[in-house]
Coordinates of C-alpha atoms in Angstrom, one line a residue:
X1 CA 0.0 0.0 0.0
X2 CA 1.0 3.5 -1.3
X3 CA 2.3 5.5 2.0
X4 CA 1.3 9.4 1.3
X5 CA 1.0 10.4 5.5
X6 CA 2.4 13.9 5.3
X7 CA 5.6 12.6 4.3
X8 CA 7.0 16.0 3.4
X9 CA 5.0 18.4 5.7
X10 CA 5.6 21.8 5.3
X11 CA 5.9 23.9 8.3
X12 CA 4.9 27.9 7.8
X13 CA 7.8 30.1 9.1
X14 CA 6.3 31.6 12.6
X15 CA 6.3 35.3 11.9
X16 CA 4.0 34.5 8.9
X17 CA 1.5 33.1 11.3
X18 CA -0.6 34.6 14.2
X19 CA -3.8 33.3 14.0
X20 CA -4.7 30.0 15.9
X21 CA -7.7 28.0 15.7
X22 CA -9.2 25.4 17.7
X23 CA -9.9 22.3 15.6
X24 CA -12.4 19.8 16.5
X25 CA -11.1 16.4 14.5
X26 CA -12.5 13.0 14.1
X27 CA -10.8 9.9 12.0
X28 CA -13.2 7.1 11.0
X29 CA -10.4 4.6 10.2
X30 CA -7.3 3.7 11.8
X31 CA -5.5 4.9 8.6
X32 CA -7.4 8.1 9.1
X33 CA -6.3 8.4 12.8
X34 CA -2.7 8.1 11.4
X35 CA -2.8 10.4 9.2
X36 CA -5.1 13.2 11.7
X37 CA -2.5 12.0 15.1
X38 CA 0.5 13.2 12.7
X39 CA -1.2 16.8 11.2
X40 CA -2.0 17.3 15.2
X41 CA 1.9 17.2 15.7
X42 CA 3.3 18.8 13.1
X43 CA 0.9 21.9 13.1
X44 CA 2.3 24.1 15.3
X45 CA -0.5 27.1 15.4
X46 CA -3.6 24.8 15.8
X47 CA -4.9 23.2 19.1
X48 CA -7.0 19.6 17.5
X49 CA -9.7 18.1 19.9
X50 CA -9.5 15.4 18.8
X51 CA -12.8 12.5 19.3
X52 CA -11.5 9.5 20.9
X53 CA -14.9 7.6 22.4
X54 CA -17.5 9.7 22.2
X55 CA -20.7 9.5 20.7
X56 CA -20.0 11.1 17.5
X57 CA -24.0 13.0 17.5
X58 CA -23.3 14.2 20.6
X59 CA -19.5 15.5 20.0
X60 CA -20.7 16.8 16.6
X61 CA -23.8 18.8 18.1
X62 CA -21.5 20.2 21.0
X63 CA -19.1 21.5 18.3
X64 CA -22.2 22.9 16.5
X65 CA -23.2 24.7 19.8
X66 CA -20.0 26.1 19.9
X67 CA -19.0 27.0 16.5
X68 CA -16.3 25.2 16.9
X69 CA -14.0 24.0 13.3
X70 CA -14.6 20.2 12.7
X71 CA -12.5 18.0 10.9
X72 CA -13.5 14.4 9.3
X73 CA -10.7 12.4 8.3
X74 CA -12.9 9.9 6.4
X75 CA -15.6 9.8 3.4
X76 CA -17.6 13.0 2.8
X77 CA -20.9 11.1 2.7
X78 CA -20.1 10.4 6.8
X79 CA -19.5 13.3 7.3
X80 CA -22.6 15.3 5.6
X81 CA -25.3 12.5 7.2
X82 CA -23.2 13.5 10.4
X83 CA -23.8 17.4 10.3
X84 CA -27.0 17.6 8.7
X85 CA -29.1 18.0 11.9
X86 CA -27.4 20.7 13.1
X87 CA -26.7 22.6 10.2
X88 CA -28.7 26.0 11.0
X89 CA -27.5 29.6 9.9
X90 CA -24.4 30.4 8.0
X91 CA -23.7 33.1 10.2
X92 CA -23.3 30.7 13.3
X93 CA -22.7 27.2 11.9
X94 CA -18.9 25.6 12.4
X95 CA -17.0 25.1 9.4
X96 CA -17.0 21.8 8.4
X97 CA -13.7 20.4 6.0
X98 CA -13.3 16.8 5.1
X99 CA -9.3 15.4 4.4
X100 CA -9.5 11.8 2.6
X101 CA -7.7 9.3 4.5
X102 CA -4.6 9.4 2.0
X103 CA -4.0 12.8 2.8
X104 CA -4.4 13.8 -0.6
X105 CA -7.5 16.5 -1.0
X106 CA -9.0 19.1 1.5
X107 CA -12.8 19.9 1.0
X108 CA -14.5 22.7 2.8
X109 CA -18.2 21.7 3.1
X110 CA -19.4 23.8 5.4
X111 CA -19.1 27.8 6.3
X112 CA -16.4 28.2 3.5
X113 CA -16.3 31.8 4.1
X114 CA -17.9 33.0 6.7
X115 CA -16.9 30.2 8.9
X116 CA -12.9 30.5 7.1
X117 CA -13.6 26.8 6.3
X118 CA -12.0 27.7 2.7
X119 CA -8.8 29.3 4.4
X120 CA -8.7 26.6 6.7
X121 CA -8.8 23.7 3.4
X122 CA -5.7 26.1 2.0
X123 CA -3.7 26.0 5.2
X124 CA -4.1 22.4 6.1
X125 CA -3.6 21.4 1.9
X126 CA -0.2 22.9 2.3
X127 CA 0.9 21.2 5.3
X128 CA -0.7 17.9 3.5
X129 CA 0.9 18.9 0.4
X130 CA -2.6 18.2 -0.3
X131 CA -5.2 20.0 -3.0
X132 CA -7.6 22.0 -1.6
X133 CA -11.2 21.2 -3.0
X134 CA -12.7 24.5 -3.3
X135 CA -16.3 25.0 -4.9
X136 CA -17.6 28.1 -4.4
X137 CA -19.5 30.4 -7.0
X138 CA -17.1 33.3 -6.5
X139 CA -13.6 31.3 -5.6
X140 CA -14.6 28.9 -8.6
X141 CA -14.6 32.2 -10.8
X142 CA -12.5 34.1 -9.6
X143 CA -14.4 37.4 -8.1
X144 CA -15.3 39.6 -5.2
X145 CA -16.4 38.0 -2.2
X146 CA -18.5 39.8 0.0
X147 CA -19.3 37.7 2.9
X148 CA -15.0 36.4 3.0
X149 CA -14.3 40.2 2.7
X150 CA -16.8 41.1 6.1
X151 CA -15.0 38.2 7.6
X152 CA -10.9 39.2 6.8
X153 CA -12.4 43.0 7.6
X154 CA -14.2 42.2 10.7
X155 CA -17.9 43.6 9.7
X156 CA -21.1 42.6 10.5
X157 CA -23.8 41.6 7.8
X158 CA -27.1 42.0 8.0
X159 CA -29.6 40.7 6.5
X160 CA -28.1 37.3 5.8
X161 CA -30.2 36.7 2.7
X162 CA -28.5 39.9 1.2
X163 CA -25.1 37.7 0.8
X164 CA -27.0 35.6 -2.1
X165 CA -27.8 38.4 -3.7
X166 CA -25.1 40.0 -3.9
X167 CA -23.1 36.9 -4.4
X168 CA -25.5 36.3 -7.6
X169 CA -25.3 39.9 -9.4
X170 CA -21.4 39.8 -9.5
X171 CA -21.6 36.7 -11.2
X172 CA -24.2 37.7 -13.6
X173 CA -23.5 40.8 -13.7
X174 CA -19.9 41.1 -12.9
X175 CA -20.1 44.4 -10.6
X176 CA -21.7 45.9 -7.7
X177 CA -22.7 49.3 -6.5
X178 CA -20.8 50.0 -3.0
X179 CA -21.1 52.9 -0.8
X180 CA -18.7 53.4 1.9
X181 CA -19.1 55.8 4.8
X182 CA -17.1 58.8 4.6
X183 CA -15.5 57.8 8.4
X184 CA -13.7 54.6 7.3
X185 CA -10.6 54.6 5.4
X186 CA -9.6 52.9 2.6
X187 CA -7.0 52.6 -0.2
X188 CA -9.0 53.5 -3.4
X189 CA -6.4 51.6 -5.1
X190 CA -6.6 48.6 -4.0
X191 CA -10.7 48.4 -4.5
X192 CA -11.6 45.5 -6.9
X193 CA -12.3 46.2 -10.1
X194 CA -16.0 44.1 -9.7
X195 CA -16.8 47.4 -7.5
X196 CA -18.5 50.6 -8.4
X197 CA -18.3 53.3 -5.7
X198 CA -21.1 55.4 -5.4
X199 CA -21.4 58.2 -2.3
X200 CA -24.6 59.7 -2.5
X201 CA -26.7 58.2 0.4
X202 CA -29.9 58.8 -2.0
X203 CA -28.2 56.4 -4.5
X204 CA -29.9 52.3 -4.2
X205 CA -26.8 50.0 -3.8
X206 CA -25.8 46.6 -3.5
X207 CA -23.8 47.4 -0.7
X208 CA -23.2 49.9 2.2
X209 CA -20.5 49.7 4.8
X210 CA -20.7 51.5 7.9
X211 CA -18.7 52.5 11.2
X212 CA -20.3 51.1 14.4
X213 CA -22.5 53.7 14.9
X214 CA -23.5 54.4 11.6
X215 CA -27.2 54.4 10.4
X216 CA -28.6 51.8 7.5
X217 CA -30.0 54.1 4.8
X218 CA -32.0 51.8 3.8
X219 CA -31.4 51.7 0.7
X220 CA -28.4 49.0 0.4
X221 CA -29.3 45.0 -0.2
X222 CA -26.6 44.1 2.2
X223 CA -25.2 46.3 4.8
X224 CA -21.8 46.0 6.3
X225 CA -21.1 47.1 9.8
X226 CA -17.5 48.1 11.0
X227 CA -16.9 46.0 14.6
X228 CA -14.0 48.3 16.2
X229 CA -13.2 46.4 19.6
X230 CA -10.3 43.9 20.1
X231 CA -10.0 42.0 23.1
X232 CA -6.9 41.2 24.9
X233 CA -6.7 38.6 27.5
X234 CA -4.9 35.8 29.1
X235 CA -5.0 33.1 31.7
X236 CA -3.6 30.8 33.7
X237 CA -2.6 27.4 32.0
X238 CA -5.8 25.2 31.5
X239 CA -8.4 27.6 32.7
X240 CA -11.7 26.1 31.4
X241 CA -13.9 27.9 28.3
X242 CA -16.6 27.8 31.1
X243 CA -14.4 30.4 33.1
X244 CA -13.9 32.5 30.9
X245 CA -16.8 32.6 29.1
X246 CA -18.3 33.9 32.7
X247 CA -15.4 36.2 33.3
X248 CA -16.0 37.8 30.2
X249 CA -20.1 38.4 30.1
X250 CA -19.1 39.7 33.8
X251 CA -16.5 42.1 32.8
X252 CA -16.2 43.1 29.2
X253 CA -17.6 46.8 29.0
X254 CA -18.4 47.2 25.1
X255 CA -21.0 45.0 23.3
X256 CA -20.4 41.9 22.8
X257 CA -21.5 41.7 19.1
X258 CA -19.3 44.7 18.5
X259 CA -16.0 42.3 18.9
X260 CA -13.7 42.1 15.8
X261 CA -11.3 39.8 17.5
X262 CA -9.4 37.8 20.6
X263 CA -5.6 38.5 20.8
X264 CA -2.8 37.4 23.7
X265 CA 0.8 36.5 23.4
X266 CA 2.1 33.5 21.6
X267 CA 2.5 31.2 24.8
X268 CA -1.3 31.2 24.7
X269 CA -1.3 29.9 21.2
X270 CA -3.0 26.4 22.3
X271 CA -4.5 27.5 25.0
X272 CA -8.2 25.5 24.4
X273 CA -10.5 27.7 26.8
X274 CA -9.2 31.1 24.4
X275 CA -9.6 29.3 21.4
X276 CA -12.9 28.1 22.3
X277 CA -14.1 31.4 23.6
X278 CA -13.1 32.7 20.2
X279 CA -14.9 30.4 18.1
X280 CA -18.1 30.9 20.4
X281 CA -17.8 34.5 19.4
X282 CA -16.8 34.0 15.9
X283 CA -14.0 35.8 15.8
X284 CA -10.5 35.5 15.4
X285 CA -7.7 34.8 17.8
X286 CA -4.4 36.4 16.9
X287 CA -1.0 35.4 19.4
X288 CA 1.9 37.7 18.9
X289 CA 5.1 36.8 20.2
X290 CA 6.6 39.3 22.9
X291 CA 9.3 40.9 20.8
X292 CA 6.0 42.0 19.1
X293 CA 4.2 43.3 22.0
X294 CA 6.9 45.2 23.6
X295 CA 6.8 47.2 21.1
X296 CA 3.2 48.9 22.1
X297 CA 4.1 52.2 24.3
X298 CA 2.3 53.5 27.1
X299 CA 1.7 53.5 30.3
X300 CA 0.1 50.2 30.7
X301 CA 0.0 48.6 34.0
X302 CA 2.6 46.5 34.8
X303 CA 3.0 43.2 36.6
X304 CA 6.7 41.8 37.8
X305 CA 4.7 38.2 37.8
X306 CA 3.2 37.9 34.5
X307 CA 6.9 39.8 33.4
X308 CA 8.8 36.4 34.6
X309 CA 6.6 34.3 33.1
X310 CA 6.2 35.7 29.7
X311 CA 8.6 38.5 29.0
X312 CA 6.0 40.8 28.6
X313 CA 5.1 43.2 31.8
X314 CA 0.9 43.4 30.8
X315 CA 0.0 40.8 28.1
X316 CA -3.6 42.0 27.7
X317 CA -3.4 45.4 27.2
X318 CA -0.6 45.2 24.7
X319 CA -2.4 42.4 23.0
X320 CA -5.3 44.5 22.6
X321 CA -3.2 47.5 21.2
X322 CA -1.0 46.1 19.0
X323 CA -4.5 43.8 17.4
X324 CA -5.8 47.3 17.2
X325 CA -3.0 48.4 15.4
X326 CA -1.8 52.2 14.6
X327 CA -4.0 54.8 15.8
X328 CA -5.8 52.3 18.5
X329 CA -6.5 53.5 21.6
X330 CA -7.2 51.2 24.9
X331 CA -10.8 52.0 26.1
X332 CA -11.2 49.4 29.0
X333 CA -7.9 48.9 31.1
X334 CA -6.9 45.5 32.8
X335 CA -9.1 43.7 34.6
X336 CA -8.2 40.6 36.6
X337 CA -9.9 38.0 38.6
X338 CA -8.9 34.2 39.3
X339 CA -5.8 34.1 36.6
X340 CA -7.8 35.5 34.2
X341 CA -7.3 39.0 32.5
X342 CA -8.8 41.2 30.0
X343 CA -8.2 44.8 28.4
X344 CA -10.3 46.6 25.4
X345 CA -8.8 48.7 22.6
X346 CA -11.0 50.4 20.3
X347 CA -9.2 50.4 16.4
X348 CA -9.9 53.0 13.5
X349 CA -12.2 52.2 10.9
X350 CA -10.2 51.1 7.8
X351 CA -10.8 48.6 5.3
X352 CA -7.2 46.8 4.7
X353 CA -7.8 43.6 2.6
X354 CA -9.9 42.9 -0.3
X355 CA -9.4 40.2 -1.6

């Protein structure tokens, strides 16, 4: 039998990756356990849960209730009759990939860009040296993606049947009218040539993007809200999701759905209860590593423990900041309680990638 289990892996360089993703994964043959034990230790930025005895319904619906990525290393058919009850909303549903047991193709099924399930496929395919199977209308042909561009933006979309439509103008049309709010930045340049700007607010369009406070006009298919809050935050070793899922409804001082993303220092690139918390709020979580961090000036507070132990005198609030990137200001200091912390910093509107 032909031996293909990631013979030559490749490993990304570090400072090329900073987000982390928990990855729930299930093999259905011992060859696929082989090949799914070795991708958990070679891949050096993903934590993989990884379902040893339990029921599969009941692992596959907490996953579900969590939005957590899942993995079948198997036959797609398994794993489609396996999701199919709890497939719901594409706003909240876990991405779903399937690797074939050889190792040889990556197929998103599920949430392929809302849920990153398409990104996902590409990362994993290259540390397979596998193909990623990718079938959707506007990957397939090559054009603007509206619902993957609110995602790498962090925006909001409402109303969720607004994506089809948009999604099926470019590709019969092959352009859409956008209008974007005079308070978020943008370089014009870089603006796909599928999009038509339009800035009169009286103007119908296909889509409108707004800052966090901006109005609907009403007049847009889709609108596109800016989220402007990161959150930075760390923990002891092992604290549980449960934890800090409670620390956080208890403490955080913005809304909740107003959260573009979960950042913390490198150390805490595995750490399951973040990750977890992250995919529950279906966001990102982004590690830097603490020559990054000490970079952020100000006049953080400062701890000589959490100094020792990481290198880095206040992990959230310089998490937060340097997320936020230039111009980002901290708008809820440290808070601590049991291990746990958590800072805010609020970042400028500003659309940075496309495509």
């Amino acid at each position: 039998m032909r031996r293909i289990f990631l013979r030559n892996i490749e490993r990304e360089p570090r400072d090329k990756m900073s987000r982390n993703r928990i990855i729930r994964a299930c093999g259905f043959t011992e060859r696929g356990k082989i090949l799914l034990s070795r991708l958990d230790r070679a891949d050096e930025e993903n934590f993989y849960k990884i379902r040893y005895n339990e029921p599969l319904k009941e692992w596959i619906e907490e996953g579900f209730a969590l939005s957590e990525p899942i993995l079948f290393v198997g036959a797609t058919g398994i794993a489609v009759r396996s999701i199919a009850p709890f497939v719901k909303d594409k706003r909240m549903d876990s991405p779903v990939l399937v690797v074939d047991e050889g190792g040889q193709f990556v197929i998103p099924l599920l949430s392929g860009h809302l849920g990153g399930a398409n990104e996902l496929a590409g990362l994993l395919a290259a540390k397979l040296q596998a193909v990623p199977v990718i079938t959707t209308a506007t990957d397939v042909n090559g054009v603007f993606s509206v619902d993957d561009f609110a995602r790498r933006n962090g925006l909001s979309l409402f109303p969720k049947e607004g994506i089809r439509e948009v999604s099926s103008r470019l590709l019969e049309e092959g352009q859409i009218r956008m209008r974007i709010a005079p308070e978020i930045s943008y370089d014009k340049n870089r603006v796909p040539q599928e999009i038509f700007l339009v800035e009169s607010v009286n103007e119908p369009v296909d889509v409108e993007i707004l800052p966090d406070d901006g109005k609907p006009s009403g007049k847009a298919t889709l609108t596109l809200t800016f989220k402007p809050y990161i959150l930075g935050m760390g923990c002891k070793k092992d604290t549980p999701f449960i934890k800090l899922e409670g620390f956080l409804q208890e403490k955080l001082q913005v809304p909740v759905l107003k959260v573009a993303a979960i950042a913390s220092i490198d150390l805490k690139k595995k750490e399951e209860g973040l990750l977890a918390l992250a995919a529950q709020q279906h966001v990102p979580f982004y590690t830097y590593a603490k020559e990054e961090l000490l970079t952020v000036k100000g006049d953080e507070a400062e701890s000589d423990f959490v100094q020792a132990v990481t290198g880095v005198p206040n992990v959230c609030e310089k998490s937060a900041l340097y997320c936020a990137g230039e111009d980002g200001v901290l708008v809820q200091k440290k808070t601590a309680e049991n291990g746990m912390t958590l800072a805010v910093a609020k970042r400028i509107p500003k659309l940075k990638e496309w495509t």
